[in-house]
Coordinates of C-alpha atoms in Angstrom, one line a residue:
M27 CA -40.6 86.0 -37.0
H28 CA -40.6 85.6 -33.2
K29 CA -38.7 82.5 -32.1
S30 CA -41.4 81.1 -29.9
I31 CA -43.8 81.0 -32.9
L32 CA -41.1 79.5 -35.1
L33 CA -40.6 76.8 -32.6
A34 CA -44.2 75.9 -32.5
I35 CA -44.9 75.5 -36.3
L36 CA -43.2 72.2 -37.0
P37 CA -44.1 70.3 -33.9
L38 CA -47.8 71.3 -34.2
A39 CA -47.9 69.7 -37.7
V40 CA -46.5 66.5 -36.4
F41 CA -48.5 66.4 -33.1
A42 CA -51.8 67.1 -34.7
A43 CA -51.4 64.7 -37.6
K44 CA -53.2 61.3 -37.7
E45 CA -52.0 60.6 -41.2
P46 CA -48.6 59.0 -42.0
Q47 CA -45.7 61.5 -41.7
S48 CA -42.8 61.3 -44.1
W49 CA -39.2 62.6 -44.1
S50 CA -36.9 62.4 -47.1
L51 CA -33.3 61.1 -46.7
T52 CA -30.2 62.6 -48.1
G53 CA -27.2 60.6 -49.1
V54 CA -25.5 58.9 -52.1
V55 CA -24.1 55.4 -52.6
T56 CA -22.0 54.3 -55.6
E57 CA -22.9 50.6 -55.2
E58 CA -25.5 48.6 -53.5
C59 CA -24.6 48.6 -49.8
A60 CA -26.0 49.0 -46.3
V61 CA -26.8 52.5 -45.1
A62 CA -27.8 53.9 -41.7
V63 CA -29.7 56.9 -40.5
N64 CA -30.0 58.0 -36.9
C65 CA -33.5 57.7 -35.5
H66 CA -34.4 61.3 -34.9
P67 CA -36.5 62.2 -31.9
M68 CA -39.2 63.6 -34.3
L69 CA -39.9 60.0 -35.4
Y70 CA -40.7 59.0 -31.8
A71 CA -43.0 62.1 -31.5
A72 CA -44.9 61.1 -34.7
A73 CA -45.5 57.6 -33.5
T74 CA -48.5 56.5 -31.4
Q75 CA -48.0 57.7 -27.9
G76 CA -48.4 55.1 -25.1
R77 CA -48.0 52.2 -27.5
E78 CA -45.2 49.8 -26.5
D79 CA -42.4 49.8 -29.2
A80 CA -44.5 52.1 -31.3
I81 CA -41.5 53.3 -33.4
K82 CA -40.6 49.7 -34.3
S83 CA -44.1 48.9 -35.4
E84 CA -45.0 52.1 -37.3
L85 CA -41.7 53.0 -38.9
R86 CA -41.2 52.3 -42.6
V87 CA -38.4 52.9 -45.1
R88 CA -39.7 53.5 -48.7
D89 CA -38.1 54.1 -52.0
S90 CA -39.2 56.6 -54.7
K91 CA -41.9 54.1 -56.0
G92 CA -43.5 53.8 -52.5
H93 CA -42.2 50.2 -52.0
D94 CA -41.3 49.2 -48.4
I95 CA -37.6 48.5 -47.9
P96 CA -36.6 45.9 -45.2
Y97 CA -34.7 47.6 -42.4
A98 CA -33.1 46.8 -39.0
F99 CA -33.6 48.9 -35.9
R100 CA -30.5 48.6 -33.8
A101 CA -28.5 50.5 -31.2
A102 CA -26.2 53.0 -32.9
K103 CA -22.5 52.4 -32.8
T104 CA -19.5 54.8 -33.0
R105 CA -16.5 54.1 -35.2
V106 CA -13.3 54.4 -33.1
V107 CA -9.9 54.3 -34.7
D108 CA -6.9 53.5 -32.5
E109 CA -3.2 53.4 -33.2
V110 CA -1.7 50.3 -31.7
K111 CA 1.8 48.8 -31.7
E112 CA 2.7 46.0 -34.0
W113 CA 6.1 44.3 -33.3
R114 CA 8.4 43.4 -36.2
E115 CA 11.5 41.3 -35.4
L116 CA 14.7 42.6 -36.8
K117 CA 17.4 40.5 -38.5
I118 CA 20.7 40.6 -36.5
T119 CA 23.5 40.9 -39.0
R120 CA 26.6 41.5 -36.8
V121 CA 27.6 41.5 -33.1
T122 CA 30.9 43.0 -32.0
E123 CA 32.6 44.3 -28.8
A124 CA 34.2 47.7 -29.2
D125 CA 35.6 50.1 -26.5
G126 CA 34.1 47.9 -23.8
R127 CA 30.6 48.0 -25.3
L128 CA 28.4 45.5 -27.1
V129 CA 27.4 46.6 -30.6
V130 CA 24.6 44.9 -32.5
D131 CA 23.8 45.7 -36.1
A132 CA 20.3 44.7 -37.3
E133 CA 18.1 45.4 -40.3
F134 CA 14.3 45.6 -40.9
P135 CA 13.0 42.4 -42.4
A136 CA 13.0 42.4 -46.2
G137 CA 9.9 41.6 -48.1
S138 CA 7.5 43.2 -45.6
S139 CA 5.8 46.6 -46.1
N140 CA 7.9 49.4 -44.8
P141 CA 6.1 51.5 -42.1
E142 CA 6.3 55.3 -41.9
R143 CA 8.0 55.3 -38.5
F144 CA 9.1 53.3 -35.5
L145 CA 7.6 53.7 -32.0
A146 CA 9.7 51.5 -29.7
L147 CA 12.5 49.0 -29.5
K148 CA 12.3 45.7 -27.6
V149 CA 15.2 43.5 -26.5
A150 CA 14.4 39.9 -25.7
T151 CA 16.9 38.5 -23.2
P152 CA 16.7 35.5 -20.8
L153 CA 18.7 37.3 -18.2
T154 CA 17.4 38.5 -14.8
D155 CA 18.8 40.9 -12.3
F156 CA 20.5 43.4 -14.6
E157 CA 20.7 47.0 -15.6
Q158 CA 21.7 48.0 -19.1
S159 CA 22.1 51.4 -20.8
V160 CA 21.2 51.3 -24.5
E161 CA 21.8 53.7 -27.4
V162 CA 20.1 53.3 -30.9
S163 CA 21.5 54.9 -34.1
S164 CA 21.3 54.5 -37.8
E165 CA 24.2 55.1 -40.1
G166 CA 25.9 57.2 -37.4
V167 CA 22.8 59.3 -36.6
P168 CA 21.7 59.0 -33.0
L169 CA 18.0 58.1 -32.7
A170 CA 17.3 57.2 -29.0
S171 CA 18.7 56.1 -25.7
G172 CA 17.3 54.4 -22.6
V173 CA 17.8 52.0 -19.8
L174 CA 16.6 48.4 -19.7
C175 CA 16.5 46.5 -16.4
D176 CA 15.4 43.6 -14.3
Y177 CA 15.2 44.3 -10.5
R178 CA 13.3 41.2 -9.5
K179 CA 15.6 40.5 -6.5
F180 CA 14.4 43.8 -5.1
A181 CA 10.9 44.2 -6.6
D182 CA 8.7 43.0 -9.4
L183 CA 10.1 45.3 -12.1
R184 CA 11.3 44.3 -15.5
V185 CA 11.7 46.7 -18.5
T186 CA 12.8 45.4 -21.8
E187 CA 11.3 48.1 -24.1
M188 CA 12.3 51.7 -24.7
P189 CA 10.8 54.5 -26.8
L190 CA 12.1 54.9 -30.3
E191 CA 10.3 57.7 -32.0
A192 CA 12.0 57.8 -35.4
S193 CA 11.1 57.7 -39.1
Y194 CA 11.6 54.4 -40.9
R195 CA 15.2 53.1 -41.2
R196 CA 16.4 50.0 -43.0
T197 CA 19.3 49.4 -40.6
L198 CA 19.7 50.0 -36.9
T199 CA 22.7 49.9 -34.6
V200 CA 22.0 49.0 -31.0
T201 CA 24.8 49.7 -28.5
F202 CA 24.8 48.2 -25.0
A203 CA 27.0 49.7 -22.4
K204 CA 27.9 46.4 -20.7
P205 CA 28.8 43.3 -22.8
T206 CA 28.7 41.4 -19.5
S207 CA 26.8 41.9 -16.3
E208 CA 27.6 40.9 -12.7
A209 CA 25.4 38.7 -10.6
A210 CA 25.7 37.1 -7.2
A211 CA 26.5 33.4 -7.4
A212 CA 24.0 31.0 -5.9
A213 CA 26.7 29.6 -3.7
F214 CA 28.6 31.4 -1.0
E215 CA 31.6 30.7 1.3
R216 CA 31.2 30.7 5.1
T217 CA 34.2 30.6 7.6
I218 CA 33.8 29.9 11.3
R219 CA 36.7 30.4 13.8
E220 CA 36.8 29.0 17.4
N221 CA 39.1 29.8 20.3
G222 CA 41.0 27.3 22.4
E223 CA 38.1 26.7 24.7
G224 CA 35.9 25.7 21.7
K225 CA 33.8 28.9 21.8
L226 CA 32.7 30.8 18.7
E227 CA 35.2 33.6 18.1
A228 CA 34.3 34.9 14.6
K229 CA 32.2 34.1 11.6
S230 CA 32.5 35.5 8.1
V231 CA 30.4 35.1 4.9
R232 CA 31.8 35.8 1.5
E233 CA 29.6 35.9 -1.6
S234 CA 31.1 35.4 -5.0
V235 CA 30.3 37.3 -8.1
V236 CA 29.7 35.8 -11.6
N237 CA 30.2 37.8 -14.8
R238 CA 27.5 36.9 -17.4
P239 CA 27.4 37.7 -21.1
F240 CA 24.5 40.0 -21.9
R241 CA 22.6 37.4 -24.0
I242 CA 20.2 38.8 -26.7
D243 CA 17.6 36.5 -28.1
S244 CA 16.1 39.0 -30.5
L245 CA 15.5 42.6 -31.3
S246 CA 12.1 44.0 -32.4
V247 CA 10.7 47.4 -33.3
A248 CA 7.2 48.5 -32.8
V249 CA 5.5 50.1 -35.8
P250 CA 2.1 51.8 -35.8
R251 CA -1.0 50.0 -37.0
T252 CA -4.5 51.3 -37.3
R253 CA -7.2 49.3 -35.5
V254 CA -10.9 50.1 -36.0
R255 CA -13.5 49.1 -33.4
F256 CA -17.1 49.9 -32.8
E257 CA -18.5 51.1 -29.5
T258 CA -22.0 51.8 -28.4
A259 CA -22.8 55.4 -29.3
P260 CA -23.0 57.8 -26.4
P261 CA -26.5 59.0 -25.5
M262 CA -27.8 62.0 -27.2
E263 CA -28.6 65.0 -25.0
V264 CA -32.1 66.4 -25.6
L265 CA -33.0 69.7 -24.1
T266 CA -36.7 69.7 -23.4
A267 CA -39.3 72.1 -22.2
C268 CA -41.3 71.5 -19.1
T269 CA -43.6 73.0 -16.5
V270 CA -42.0 74.2 -13.3
E271 CA -44.1 74.7 -10.2
T272 CA -43.1 75.3 -6.6
D273 CA -45.2 73.7 -3.8
A274 CA -44.5 75.9 -0.8
K275 CA -46.5 73.7 1.5
A276 CA -44.8 70.5 0.5
K277 CA -41.5 72.4 0.2
K278 CA -40.9 70.9 -3.3
T279 CA -40.2 72.1 -6.8
V280 CA -42.2 70.0 -9.4
L281 CA -41.1 69.6 -13.1
E282 CA -43.2 67.8 -15.6
T283 CA -42.2 67.1 -19.2
S284 CA -43.4 65.0 -22.1
V285 CA -40.9 62.5 -23.5
F286 CA -42.9 60.9 -26.4
G287 CA -41.7 57.3 -26.0
L288 CA -38.0 58.2 -26.3
P289 CA -35.6 55.6 -24.9
V290 CA -34.5 57.8 -21.9
T291 CA -31.8 56.4 -19.6
A292 CA -31.3 59.5 -17.4
I293 CA -32.6 63.0 -16.7
A294 CA -30.5 66.0 -15.6
V295 CA -31.8 69.1 -13.8
N296 CA -30.2 72.2 -15.4
A297 CA -29.7 74.1 -12.1
T298 CA -27.4 77.1 -12.1
D299 CA -27.0 77.5 -8.3
R300 CA -23.4 77.3 -6.9
N301 CA -23.8 75.2 -3.7
F302 CA -26.6 72.8 -3.0
S303 CA -27.6 69.2 -2.4
R304 CA -31.2 68.1 -2.9
K305 CA -33.1 64.8 -2.9
V306 CA -34.9 64.1 -6.2
A307 CA -37.7 61.7 -7.0
V308 CA -38.6 60.8 -10.6
F309 CA -42.1 59.5 -11.6
R310 CA -43.4 58.1 -14.9
R311 CA -47.0 58.6 -16.1
M312 CA -49.0 55.4 -16.5
D313 CA -52.7 54.8 -16.4
G314 CA -53.4 58.4 -15.6
R315 CA -51.2 58.3 -12.5
W316 CA -47.7 59.2 -11.6
H317 CA -45.8 56.0 -10.6
P318 CA -42.4 56.1 -8.8
L319 CA -39.5 55.4 -11.2
T320 CA -36.3 56.1 -9.3
S321 CA -34.8 58.6 -6.8
G322 CA -31.4 60.1 -6.1
R323 CA -29.6 63.3 -5.2
I324 CA -28.4 66.2 -7.3
S325 CA -25.6 68.5 -6.0
A326 CA -23.1 71.1 -6.8
V327 CA -20.2 72.5 -4.9
N328 CA -18.2 75.5 -6.1
L329 CA -16.0 76.5 -3.2
P330 CA -12.2 77.2 -2.9
G331 CA -10.4 73.8 -3.1
E332 CA -13.6 71.9 -4.0
K333 CA -15.5 72.1 -7.3
K334 CA -17.9 69.3 -8.3
S335 CA -21.3 68.8 -9.9
N336 CA -23.7 66.0 -10.3
L337 CA -27.1 67.1 -11.7
E338 CA -28.1 63.7 -13.3
I339 CA -30.4 61.0 -12.1
A340 CA -29.7 57.7 -13.9
F341 CA -32.5 55.1 -14.4
G342 CA -30.2 52.1 -14.9
R343 CA -32.2 51.1 -18.0
E344 CA -34.2 52.5 -20.9
V345 CA -37.6 54.0 -20.0
R346 CA -40.1 54.7 -22.8
E347 CA -42.9 56.8 -21.4
T348 CA -45.2 59.6 -22.5
A349 CA -44.2 61.9 -19.6
L350 CA -41.9 62.2 -16.6
R351 CA -42.2 64.1 -13.4
V352 CA -39.3 65.3 -11.3
E353 CA -39.8 66.4 -7.6
I354 CA -37.0 68.3 -6.0
E355 CA -37.1 68.5 -2.2
N356 CA -36.2 72.0 -1.1
D357 CA -36.8 71.6 2.6
D358 CA -36.2 75.1 4.1
N359 CA -33.9 76.1 1.2
P360 CA -35.0 78.5 -1.6
P361 CA -36.0 76.7 -4.8
L362 CA -33.2 76.1 -7.3
T363 CA -32.6 78.4 -10.2
L364 CA -33.1 76.5 -13.4
E365 CA -31.9 77.2 -16.9
T366 CA -34.4 79.1 -19.0
T367 CA -32.3 79.9 -22.0
S368 CA -30.1 77.6 -24.2
D369 CA -26.9 78.5 -26.0
A370 CA -29.1 78.9 -29.1
G371 CA -31.1 81.6 -27.4
V372 CA -34.3 79.5 -27.2
E373 CA -36.2 79.8 -23.9
G374 CA -37.4 76.9 -21.7
F375 CA -34.9 74.1 -21.0
P376 CA -34.9 73.3 -17.2
V377 CA -34.1 69.6 -17.9
T378 CA -32.0 67.5 -20.2
L379 CA -32.9 64.0 -21.3
K380 CA -30.2 61.4 -21.9
V381 CA -31.5 59.2 -24.8
T382 CA -30.1 56.0 -26.3
Q383 CA -29.2 56.5 -29.9
Y384 CA -30.7 54.0 -32.4
D385 CA -30.0 53.5 -36.1
I386 CA -32.3 52.6 -39.0
V387 CA -30.2 50.3 -41.3
F388 CA -31.2 49.2 -44.7
V389 CA -29.7 48.3 -48.1
A390 CA -29.6 51.1 -50.6
T391 CA -29.0 51.1 -54.4
P392 CA -27.3 53.8 -56.5
G393 CA -29.6 56.5 -57.8
E394 CA -32.6 55.6 -55.6
K395 CA -34.3 58.1 -53.3
Y396 CA -35.5 57.0 -49.9
S397 CA -37.7 58.3 -47.2
L398 CA -38.8 57.4 -43.6
V399 CA -42.5 57.1 -42.9
V400 CA -44.3 56.8 -39.6
E401 CA -47.8 55.2 -40.0
P402 CA -49.7 55.5 -36.7
G403 CA -51.4 52.2 -35.8
A404 CA -49.5 50.0 -38.3
D405 CA -48.5 46.5 -37.4
R406 CA -44.9 45.6 -36.8
P407 CA -43.2 44.6 -40.1
R408 CA -41.7 41.2 -40.7
Y409 CA -38.8 41.1 -43.1
D410 CA -36.7 38.4 -44.7
E411 CA -34.1 37.0 -42.4
A412 CA -31.5 36.8 -45.2
I413 CA -31.6 40.6 -45.5
L414 CA -31.7 41.3 -41.8
G415 CA -28.8 38.9 -41.2
Y416 CA -26.7 40.8 -43.8
I417 CA -27.6 44.1 -42.3
D418 CA -26.7 42.9 -38.8
R419 CA -23.2 41.9 -40.0
V420 CA -22.4 45.3 -41.4
Q421 CA -20.5 47.2 -38.7
D422 CA -19.8 50.5 -40.6
P423 CA -22.6 51.4 -43.0
V424 CA -22.7 54.5 -45.1
R425 CA -24.4 57.3 -43.2
F426 CA -27.6 59.0 -44.6
E427 CA -29.3 62.0 -42.9
I428 CA -32.9 63.0 -42.4
K429 CA -33.9 66.0 -44.5
L430 CA -35.7 68.2 -41.9
P431 CA -38.0 70.9 -43.2
L432 CA -37.3 74.5 -42.2
Y433 CA -40.1 77.0 -41.7
D434 CA -40.5 80.7 -42.4
G435 CA -44.0 81.9 -41.8
D436 CA -46.4 79.7 -43.7
D437 CA -43.7 78.5 -46.2
V438 CA -41.7 75.3 -45.9
L439 CA -38.1 75.7 -46.9
N440 CA -35.7 73.0 -47.8
G441 CA -32.8 74.8 -46.1
E442 CA -31.3 76.2 -49.2
N443 CA -32.9 79.5 -48.8
G444 CA -34.3 81.5 -45.8
P445 CA -33.2 81.5 -42.2
T446 CA -31.6 78.5 -40.5
A447 CA -33.8 76.7 -38.1
I448 CA -33.0 76.9 -34.4
W449 CA -31.7 73.3 -34.1
L450 CA -29.1 74.0 -36.7
T451 CA -27.7 77.0 -34.9
T452 CA -26.7 75.0 -31.8
P453 CA -23.0 74.1 -31.2
F454 CA -23.8 70.4 -31.3
D455 CA -23.7 67.9 -34.1
V456 CA -27.0 67.9 -36.1
I457 CA -28.3 64.4 -35.4
P458 CA -27.2 63.7 -31.8
F459 CA -28.2 67.0 -30.3
I460 CA -31.1 68.4 -32.3
S461 CA -34.6 68.2 -30.9
V462 CA -34.8 71.6 -29.4
I463 CA -37.7 72.7 -31.5
V464 CA -39.6 69.4 -31.2
F465 CA -39.5 69.3 -27.5
V466 CA -40.1 72.9 -26.7
A467 CA -43.4 73.0 -28.4
L468 CA -44.5 69.4 -28.2
G469 CA -43.6 69.3 -24.5
L470 CA -45.7 72.3 -23.7
I471 CA -48.6 71.1 -25.8
C472 CA -48.7 67.7 -24.2
I473 CA -48.3 69.1 -20.7
W474 CA -51.2 71.5 -21.4
L475 CA -53.3 68.6 -22.6
I476 CA -52.5 66.5 -19.6
K477 CA -53.4 69.3 -17.2
S478 CA -56.6 70.1 -19.1
T479 CA -58.0 66.7 -18.3
N480 CA -58.8 65.5 -14.8
P481 CA -55.7 65.9 -12.7
P482 CA -54.1 62.5 -12.1
K483 CA -53.5 61.2 -8.6
Q484 CA -50.0 60.3 -7.6
E485 CA -49.5 56.7 -6.5
S486 CA -47.8 56.5 -3.1

């Protein structure tokens, strides 16, 4: 089947429908818990266009019996796992001087969980103005060496930690090269000599040096600890179809695309030219007119010694509109060459939308099947605050996925048989970067409908 026809089948069904649209969810839980599913762009496309917060009003989560399930609509978060240092103080068991060096034996504290490895060693000392070479070993096996120092009389530099990449050891031997360190005394001696006439003949200043024991308050080792945090999910990148027209008289290239109420924060022009810099104005469609939204400049430089590219115009906030218009000022330059083919081989993607990701979060029970439903014109649901409060406190819910139908001719496939849909052949993750099919066909359809009506005037 020709790709352009394949692309059109699914969006046409959504766009033309006035009845509620439903999508099954896939996922399993073993106990009652909060689950989350990414709000797919197709849900926005199925909602009433031009209605403020249409998706929040018309979206429903339903179980297999058709009962509505309370849900929260919130910004998606990404789970980030970091490895951080946790310091454990060692127990000093013996201190000796040998061969002009200070040798300190220490052991890992008993009764605490033993880590897999060490990351660093820290020496706590009250001394300032010193330099000390350190060697670390365990049962005669060298593990690490380094230099600790305090140069505050010259600069603001103090180092009391050193790397110790080693597997776990119960005992450590830390050897310091200097049991004592030299430091200039606070007092100094000054001598003045005069000749017989009482005139100054010579002056000398002699500083004294004090030897200080290298005092150690404690020894600590750093062990790895896993820290989990949650960050706002990066925007999904949605390739979208659009019309491209060149206005030779105005010396502009004009792009128009439908965005179906998506929470768009930026738009990128997929230009392939090597060296250019163009002014860009972005308009949004309201009340049958194009209203100015923002402006900026896109550019690319690909020359010896300088390579940079900035093809994105940021809005500074979420913009939920039915359509956007991009005007590129060409001046006396030739129009930019725009992308017409994606990596998946699908034609028609001159622009990319940056869209805020949202999650639909609800409480699921084992063995139950759930679906998402968009009911055009429905009122905004009001759910029990007790459930919503619980959902809001869950940072890391179980992930469910939307079961997207695949099409082959007139038959709807579940994805187990037949060819893979275009959005699944892209190199991106399924949820954040799928919408190719939806926006190619839906965009072209909506733009055609817009242009088939009375042409709107542009507000100056």
